[in-house]
Amino acid sequence: MPKDTICKTVRQYNKTPIHIEDMKKLQEIAEDYRKVKNYVYARFGGIGGLSKIYPGYTVQNEMTGSGLRISMGMPSVYFYLAVFDALGDIKSQWTRTKSKVINLVGRNENFTPEDKHYLRFLLKIHNAFEQVLNGKPIELKKDIQRQYDLLSVNVDTDRLHHYLCRQVRKYHAVQHTDKADGFSIAERAYRYADHGIYISIKEKRKRIFIPLTDNNQYKSQLYVKLYPEQGNVEIKVPVHMAVRSHEDYVKQVGISVGIYTMLTTDEGHCYGEQLGRYQIEYADWIRTQTKSYNRNREQNPGRKKYHAQKNRFEEKLHSYINCELNRFFRTEKPRTIYLVKLPRPQVKGANKVINNTVAQWQRGYIRKRLTQKCKEQSIEIIEVLGKGISKECISCGAEGEKSNGRFFCPICGYEAQEKTNTARNVKKRGQGDGVLY
Ligand SMILES: [Zn+2]
């Protein structure tokens, strides 16, 4: 088997609160970084920028020529990272716009199969796409041009070009960011030493020193995220690591993810049984804090203590989740894990009440960690549709009853822990055992 590698983000933290003056210098970089990104978005993020963003040298050259860096007094090591950061955002935004339009084309009943074929071609071939949107004649590389000629004879190209331009104008908004909460930093602009990291700032030859909680040293491009209110930073380091694979991991495991017990397997094994207790403790604390904050708003007591305590709660919760996930892997030795597919994220605000609970928030974290750990250890994850899955009897397929965490089937008499029944259904659906859904 080939040795695959995956990218993992490692985080580093400051050991002591960062001095307010130093934090200001870091915020200065973040603010410049934001300005440059917005400039790049505005100049290259629209239809006019399409011919310049691949492979991106043009953008780099034009940004050098713009004089923006000199006028801002921004070190070039930060300036070009901001440019490429924004360029990456622009490219992914185009990918999203194109896939949105591809979807619309597929669903449009007024198009013939030839129309759809032609439009998909335009959306796939970058140069063709760019030329149509900018109203230029179509000129492509020889073999691709031949393909284009074949596809275009059977369609009304003007009509389809209009359609494409209209959709793109409708769905492609130029990006803008108001956040100035961090920046990327290349190796030239930092140095690890003295149990911390030295970071270059705008003033020439000056550096800020941040003591770190660990002594690890990296050589890659880092991202420095700022939490000025708390006087903290978080340094994100992308690390490539070899994927581990375990020959003895052979089991097929269905799991049900819960709020009180983190995971229940199809064999009824439980992991993270204290999760509910931790979450209630945390939620209670948040409630009392909010109350006392509202009461004392006039005096406006510093929130530093609050944030520090909040971080401690979250760290405790997260380390518990990670320990229990590791125990799950070690014990079950899964080759494949089946679990219910998450519902599509709701439109912002629609589900606010639920989203505010601590439990919902942790759920995303559990998902993320589970997925990452599976990648690291080459364990397969299969998601199944969850419709009606907790009510269905694993034994006969009838609709059963749930009460006090137990499941009971009135038809065949099967009885089990509710979560175990669900996990067994998950595995069954994942393995495609004849259930239609
Ligand atoms: Zn039954």
Coordinates of C-alpha atoms and ligand atoms in Angstrom, one line a residue:
M1 CA 0.0 0.0 0.0
P2 CA 1.3 3.5 -0.8
K3 CA 2.2 5.8 2.0
D4 CA -0.4 8.5 1.9
T5 CA -0.1 11.7 3.8
I6 CA -2.7 14.0 5.2
C7 CA -2.7 17.5 6.3
K8 CA -3.4 18.1 9.9
T9 CA -3.6 21.4 11.8
V10 CA -1.5 21.7 15.0
R11 CA -2.2 24.6 17.3
Q12 CA 0.2 26.6 19.5
Y13 CA -0.8 29.0 22.3
N14 CA 0.8 31.8 24.2
K15 CA 1.9 31.0 27.7
T16 CA 1.2 34.3 29.3
P17 CA -1.2 37.1 28.2
I18 CA 0.1 39.2 25.4
H19 CA 0.9 42.8 26.4
I20 CA -1.6 45.3 25.1
E21 CA 1.0 47.2 23.1
D22 CA 2.3 44.1 21.4
M23 CA -1.3 43.0 20.7
K24 CA -1.8 46.4 19.0
K25 CA 1.1 45.8 16.7
L26 CA -0.2 42.4 15.7
Q27 CA -3.7 43.9 15.1
E28 CA -2.0 46.4 12.8
I29 CA -0.7 43.6 10.6
A30 CA -4.1 41.9 10.7
E31 CA -5.8 45.1 9.7
D32 CA -3.4 45.7 6.7
Y33 CA -3.9 42.1 5.8
R34 CA -7.6 42.6 5.7
K35 CA -7.2 45.8 3.5
V36 CA -5.0 44.0 1.0
K37 CA -7.5 41.1 0.8
N38 CA -10.4 43.4 0.2
Y39 CA -8.4 45.2 -2.5
V40 CA -7.7 41.9 -4.3
Y41 CA -11.3 40.8 -4.0
A42 CA -12.5 44.1 -5.5
R43 CA -10.0 44.2 -8.3
F44 CA -9.8 40.5 -9.3
G45 CA -12.9 38.9 -7.8
G46 CA -15.3 39.8 -10.5
I47 CA -15.8 38.7 -14.1
G48 CA -13.1 41.1 -15.3
G49 CA -10.6 39.3 -13.1
L50 CA -11.3 35.9 -14.6
S51 CA -8.5 36.1 -17.2
K52 CA -5.9 37.0 -14.5
I53 CA -6.5 34.6 -11.7
Y54 CA -5.0 31.4 -13.3
P55 CA -2.2 30.8 -12.5
G56 CA -2.0 34.1 -10.7
Y57 CA 1.3 35.7 -11.7
T58 CA -0.6 38.5 -13.3
V59 CA -2.4 39.3 -10.1
Q60 CA 1.0 39.2 -8.2
N61 CA 2.6 41.5 -10.8
E62 CA -0.3 43.9 -10.9
M63 CA -0.4 44.0 -7.1
T64 CA 3.3 44.9 -7.1
G65 CA 2.6 47.6 -9.7
S66 CA -0.3 49.0 -7.7
G67 CA 2.0 50.7 -5.2
L68 CA -0.4 49.6 -2.4
R69 CA 2.3 47.9 -0.4
I70 CA 4.6 50.9 -0.3
S71 CA 1.7 53.3 0.5
M72 CA 0.7 51.1 3.4
G73 CA 4.2 50.5 4.6
M74 CA 3.5 46.8 4.8
P75 CA 6.4 44.3 4.9
S76 CA 6.3 42.3 1.6
V77 CA 6.4 39.0 3.5
Y78 CA 2.9 39.8 4.8
F79 CA 1.7 41.6 1.7
Y80 CA 2.1 38.7 -0.8
L81 CA 0.6 36.2 1.6
A82 CA -2.5 38.3 1.9
V83 CA -2.6 38.5 -1.9
F84 CA -2.5 34.8 -2.4
D85 CA -4.9 34.2 0.5
A86 CA -7.4 36.4 -1.3
L87 CA -6.7 34.8 -4.6
G88 CA -7.4 31.4 -3.1
D89 CA -10.8 32.7 -1.8
I90 CA -11.6 34.1 -5.2
K91 CA -10.9 30.7 -6.9
S92 CA -13.0 28.8 -4.4
Q93 CA -15.8 31.3 -4.9
W94 CA -15.7 30.7 -8.6
T95 CA -15.9 27.0 -8.0
R96 CA -19.0 27.5 -5.9
T97 CA -20.6 29.8 -8.5
K98 CA -19.9 27.3 -11.3
S99 CA -21.3 24.3 -9.4
K100 CA -24.4 26.4 -8.5
V101 CA -25.0 27.1 -12.2
I102 CA -24.3 23.5 -13.2
N103 CA -27.0 22.5 -10.8
L104 CA -29.5 25.0 -12.2
V105 CA -28.7 23.9 -15.8
G106 CA -29.3 20.3 -14.9
R107 CA -32.7 21.1 -13.4
N108 CA -33.8 23.5 -16.2
E109 CA -36.5 21.8 -18.3
N110 CA -36.3 24.3 -21.1
F111 CA -32.9 23.0 -22.2
T112 CA -32.4 20.2 -24.6
P113 CA -29.7 17.6 -23.8
E114 CA -27.5 19.4 -26.4
D115 CA -28.0 22.8 -24.6
K116 CA -27.0 21.2 -21.3
H117 CA -24.0 19.6 -22.8
Y118 CA -22.9 22.9 -24.3
L119 CA -23.4 24.8 -21.1
R120 CA -21.5 22.2 -19.1
F121 CA -18.6 22.5 -21.5
L122 CA -18.5 26.3 -21.0
L123 CA -18.5 25.8 -17.2
K124 CA -15.8 23.2 -17.3
I125 CA -13.3 24.9 -19.7
H126 CA -12.0 27.9 -17.9
N127 CA -10.9 29.9 -21.0
A128 CA -14.3 29.3 -22.8
F129 CA -16.1 30.4 -19.6
E130 CA -14.0 33.5 -19.3
Q131 CA -14.4 34.5 -23.0
V132 CA -18.2 34.1 -22.9
L133 CA -18.6 36.1 -19.7
N134 CA -16.4 38.9 -21.1
G135 CA -18.1 38.9 -24.5
K136 CA -15.0 37.8 -26.3
P137 CA -14.9 35.5 -29.3
I138 CA -14.3 31.9 -28.4
E139 CA -10.7 30.9 -29.2
L140 CA -9.4 27.7 -27.6
K141 CA -6.5 25.3 -28.0
K142 CA -6.8 23.2 -31.2
D143 CA -8.3 20.0 -29.9
I144 CA -10.6 21.7 -27.4
Q145 CA -11.7 24.1 -30.1
R146 CA -12.7 21.1 -32.2
Q147 CA -14.8 19.8 -29.3
Y148 CA -16.4 23.2 -29.0
D149 CA -17.2 23.4 -32.6
L150 CA -19.0 20.1 -32.5
L151 CA -21.0 21.0 -29.4
S152 CA -22.0 24.5 -30.7
V153 CA -23.5 23.6 -34.0
N154 CA -26.7 22.2 -32.5
V155 CA -27.5 25.0 -30.1
D156 CA -28.5 28.7 -30.1
T157 CA -25.2 29.9 -28.6
D158 CA -26.4 33.5 -28.1
R159 CA -29.3 32.5 -26.0
L160 CA -27.2 30.1 -23.9
H161 CA -24.4 32.7 -23.5
H162 CA -27.0 35.2 -22.2
Y163 CA -28.4 32.6 -19.8
L164 CA -24.9 31.9 -18.5
C165 CA -24.0 35.6 -18.0
R166 CA -27.3 36.3 -16.3
Q167 CA -26.9 33.4 -13.8
V168 CA -23.3 34.4 -13.0
R169 CA -24.3 38.0 -12.4
K170 CA -27.0 36.8 -10.1
Y171 CA -25.0 34.4 -8.0
H172 CA -21.4 35.8 -8.1
A173 CA -21.0 38.6 -5.6
V174 CA -17.6 40.1 -5.0
Q175 CA -16.3 39.2 -1.6
H176 CA -15.4 41.5 1.2
T177 CA -14.2 40.9 4.7
D178 CA -14.7 43.0 7.8
K179 CA -12.7 40.7 10.0
A180 CA -9.2 41.6 10.9
D181 CA -8.5 38.8 13.4
G182 CA -5.5 37.2 11.9
F183 CA -2.8 36.8 9.2
S184 CA -0.6 34.2 7.6
I185 CA 3.1 34.4 8.3
A186 CA 5.9 32.8 6.3
E187 CA 9.1 31.5 7.7
R188 CA 11.0 34.6 6.8
A189 CA 8.8 36.6 9.3
Y190 CA 9.1 34.4 12.4
R191 CA 11.8 32.6 14.4
Y192 CA 11.4 30.1 17.2
A193 CA 13.7 30.6 20.1
D194 CA 13.7 31.1 23.9
H195 CA 10.6 28.9 24.5
G196 CA 8.6 31.1 22.2
I197 CA 8.3 32.7 18.8
Y198 CA 9.6 36.1 17.5
I199 CA 7.2 37.7 15.0
S200 CA 8.2 40.5 12.6
I201 CA 6.0 43.6 12.7
K202 CA 5.6 46.7 10.6
E203 CA 8.5 48.6 12.1
K204 CA 11.7 47.5 10.4
R205 CA 14.0 45.0 12.2
K206 CA 11.6 44.9 15.2
R207 CA 10.1 41.7 16.5
I208 CA 7.5 40.8 19.1
F209 CA 8.2 37.9 21.4
I210 CA 5.5 35.5 22.4
P211 CA 6.3 32.8 25.0
L212 CA 4.5 29.6 24.0
T213 CA 3.1 26.7 26.0
D214 CA 5.2 24.2 24.0
N215 CA 8.7 24.0 22.6
N216 CA 7.8 22.7 19.1
Q217 CA 9.3 24.4 16.1
Y218 CA 7.9 24.4 12.6
K219 CA 9.1 25.6 9.3
S220 CA 5.9 26.0 7.3
Q221 CA 3.6 28.9 6.7
L222 CA 1.6 29.6 9.9
Y223 CA -1.6 31.4 10.6
V224 CA -1.7 33.7 13.6
K225 CA -5.2 34.2 14.9
L226 CA -5.7 37.0 17.4
Y227 CA -8.0 37.2 20.4
P228 CA -7.3 40.7 21.6
E229 CA -10.0 40.8 24.3
Q230 CA -8.4 37.8 26.0
G231 CA -4.9 38.8 25.2
N232 CA -4.3 35.5 23.4
V233 CA -3.2 34.2 20.1
E234 CA -3.6 30.9 18.5
I235 CA -1.0 29.8 16.0
K236 CA -2.2 27.3 13.4
V237 CA 0.4 25.1 11.8
P238 CA -0.3 22.8 8.9
V239 CA 1.5 19.5 9.4
H240 CA 1.8 16.7 6.9
M241 CA 1.7 13.3 8.5
A242 CA 1.7 9.8 7.2
V243 CA -1.5 8.0 7.4
R244 CA -1.4 5.1 9.7
S245 CA -3.2 1.9 8.9
H246 CA -3.9 -1.0 11.3
E247 CA -4.1 -4.5 9.9
D248 CA -6.1 -5.7 12.9
Y249 CA -8.8 -3.0 12.4
V250 CA -11.4 -5.1 10.6
K251 CA -14.7 -4.5 12.3
Q252 CA -17.8 -2.9 10.7
V253 CA -19.3 -0.6 13.3
G254 CA -22.6 1.3 13.3
I255 CA -22.7 4.2 15.7
S256 CA -25.3 6.5 17.0
V257 CA -24.2 9.9 18.2
G258 CA -26.0 11.3 21.2
I259 CA -26.1 14.3 23.5
Y260 CA -25.8 12.4 26.8
T261 CA -23.7 9.4 25.6
M262 CA -21.4 10.5 22.9
L263 CA -21.3 7.2 20.9
T264 CA -23.3 4.0 21.2
T265 CA -22.3 1.1 18.9
D266 CA -24.5 -1.5 17.3
E267 CA -23.3 -3.9 19.9
G268 CA -24.4 -1.6 22.7
H269 CA -20.9 -0.4 23.7
C270 CA -20.9 3.2 25.0
Y271 CA -18.2 5.8 24.8
G272 CA -18.3 9.3 26.3
E273 CA -21.0 8.5 28.9
Q274 CA -20.0 11.6 30.9
L275 CA -20.6 13.9 27.9
G276 CA -24.1 14.9 29.0
R277 CA -22.9 15.7 32.6
Y278 CA -20.0 17.8 31.3
Q279 CA -22.3 19.7 28.9
I280 CA -24.9 20.4 31.5
E281 CA -22.3 21.7 33.9
Y282 CA -21.0 24.0 31.2
A283 CA -24.4 25.1 30.1
D284 CA -25.4 25.9 33.7
W285 CA -22.2 27.9 34.2
I286 CA -22.9 29.9 31.0
R287 CA -26.4 30.7 32.1
T288 CA -25.3 32.0 35.5
Q289 CA -22.5 34.0 33.9
T290 CA -24.9 35.6 31.4
K291 CA -27.3 36.6 34.2
S292 CA -24.6 38.1 36.3
Y293 CA -23.2 39.9 33.3
N294 CA -26.6 41.4 32.5
R295 CA -27.0 42.4 36.2
N296 CA -23.6 44.1 36.4
R297 CA -23.5 45.6 33.0
E298 CA -23.3 49.1 34.4
Q299 CA -20.1 48.4 36.2
N300 CA -18.9 46.5 33.2
P301 CA -16.6 44.1 35.0
G302 CA -13.7 42.9 32.8
R303 CA -14.6 39.9 30.8
K304 CA -11.1 38.4 30.9
K305 CA -11.8 36.2 33.8
Y306 CA -15.0 35.0 32.1
H307 CA -13.1 34.1 28.9
A308 CA -10.4 32.3 30.7
Q309 CA -12.9 30.2 32.6
K310 CA -14.8 29.5 29.4
N311 CA -11.7 28.3 27.7
R312 CA -11.0 26.0 30.6
F313 CA -14.5 24.5 30.3
E314 CA -14.1 24.0 26.6
E315 CA -10.6 22.5 26.9
K316 CA -11.8 20.1 29.5
L317 CA -14.8 19.1 27.3
H318 CA -12.7 18.7 24.2
S319 CA -10.0 16.7 25.8
Y320 CA -12.6 14.4 27.2
I321 CA -14.2 14.0 23.7
N322 CA -10.8 13.2 22.2
C323 CA -9.9 10.7 24.9
E324 CA -13.1 8.9 24.5
L325 CA -12.8 8.8 20.7
N326 CA -9.4 7.3 21.0
R327 CA -10.7 4.7 23.4
F328 CA -13.4 3.9 20.9
F329 CA -10.9 3.3 18.1
R330 CA -8.6 1.2 20.3
T331 CA -11.4 -1.0 21.6
E332 CA -13.6 -1.4 18.6
K333 CA -10.8 -1.5 16.0
P334 CA -13.1 -0.5 13.2
R335 CA -12.3 -0.8 9.5
T336 CA -15.6 1.0 8.6
I337 CA -17.8 3.3 10.6
Y338 CA -21.4 3.9 9.7
L339 CA -23.2 6.9 11.0
V340 CA -26.1 9.1 10.1
K341 CA -25.5 11.9 7.6
L342 CA -25.8 15.3 9.2
P343 CA -28.8 17.4 7.9
R344 CA -27.9 20.2 5.6
P345 CA -26.8 23.3 7.6
Q346 CA -29.8 25.6 8.2
V347 CA -30.0 29.1 6.8
K348 CA -28.5 31.4 9.4
G349 CA -31.0 32.3 12.1
A350 CA -33.6 29.8 11.2
N351 CA -32.5 27.4 13.9
K352 CA -31.1 29.9 16.3
V353 CA -32.6 28.6 19.5
I354 CA -31.3 25.1 19.0
N355 CA -27.9 26.3 17.7
N356 CA -27.3 28.2 20.8
T357 CA -27.2 25.2 23.1
V358 CA -23.9 24.0 24.1
A359 CA -24.8 20.5 23.0
Q360 CA -25.4 21.4 19.4
W361 CA -22.2 23.3 19.3
Q362 CA -20.2 20.3 20.6
R363 CA -21.8 18.0 18.1
G364 CA -20.0 19.7 15.2
Y365 CA -16.7 19.3 17.1
I366 CA -17.3 15.6 17.7
R367 CA -18.0 15.1 14.0
K368 CA -14.9 17.0 13.0
R369 CA -12.6 15.1 15.3
L370 CA -14.1 11.8 14.4
T371 CA -13.6 12.5 10.7
Q372 CA -10.0 13.7 11.2
K373 CA -9.0 10.7 13.3
C374 CA -10.5 8.3 10.8
K375 CA -8.5 10.0 8.0
E376 CA -5.3 9.7 10.1
Q377 CA -5.8 6.0 10.6
S378 CA -7.3 5.1 7.3
I379 CA -10.7 4.1 8.7
E380 CA -13.6 4.4 6.3
I381 CA -16.6 6.5 7.2
I382 CA -19.9 5.8 5.5
E383 CA -22.9 8.1 6.0
V384 CA -26.4 6.9 5.8
L385 CA -29.7 8.8 5.5
G386 CA -31.2 9.2 8.9
K387 CA -34.9 9.5 8.1
G388 CA -37.0 7.6 10.7
I389 CA -34.0 5.6 11.7
S390 CA -34.5 5.7 15.5
K391 CA -38.1 4.5 15.3
E392 CA -37.5 1.5 13.1
C393 CA -37.3 -1.9 14.6
I394 CA -34.0 -3.6 13.6
S395 CA -35.6 -7.0 14.0
C396 CA -38.8 -6.7 11.8
G397 CA -38.7 -3.1 10.4
A398 CA -41.9 -2.0 12.0
E399 CA -42.3 1.3 13.8
G400 CA -41.5 0.9 17.5
E401 CA -41.9 2.9 20.6
K402 CA -39.3 4.8 22.6
S403 CA -39.4 5.6 26.3
N404 CA -36.8 6.4 28.9
G405 CA -34.0 5.5 26.5
R406 CA -35.4 2.1 25.7
F407 CA -36.8 0.9 22.4
F408 CA -39.7 -1.5 22.2
C409 CA -41.4 -3.1 19.2
P410 CA -45.1 -3.9 19.6
I411 CA -45.1 -6.1 16.5
C412 CA -42.3 -8.6 17.2
G413 CA -41.5 -7.8 20.8
Y414 CA -37.8 -6.8 20.2
E415 CA -36.5 -4.6 23.0
A416 CA -33.1 -2.8 23.4
Q417 CA -31.4 0.4 24.4
E418 CA -32.8 3.0 22.0
K419 CA -29.4 4.1 20.8
T420 CA -28.3 0.5 20.2
N421 CA -31.3 -0.1 18.0
T422 CA -30.5 3.1 16.1
A423 CA -26.8 2.1 15.7
R424 CA -27.8 -1.3 14.4
N425 CA -30.2 0.4 11.9
V426 CA -27.3 2.7 10.8
K427 CA -25.1 -0.3 10.1
K428 CA -27.8 -2.1 8.3
R429 CA -28.6 0.9 6.1
G430 CA -24.9 1.5 5.4
Q431 CA -24.4 -2.1 4.3
G432 CA -27.5 -1.7 2.1
D433 CA -29.4 -4.6 3.5
G434 CA -32.6 -4.2 1.5
V435 CA -34.0 -1.2 3.2
L436 CA -35.6 1.3 0.8
Y437 CA -35.2 4.9 1.7
Ligands
ZN1 ZN -40.0 -5.5 15.5

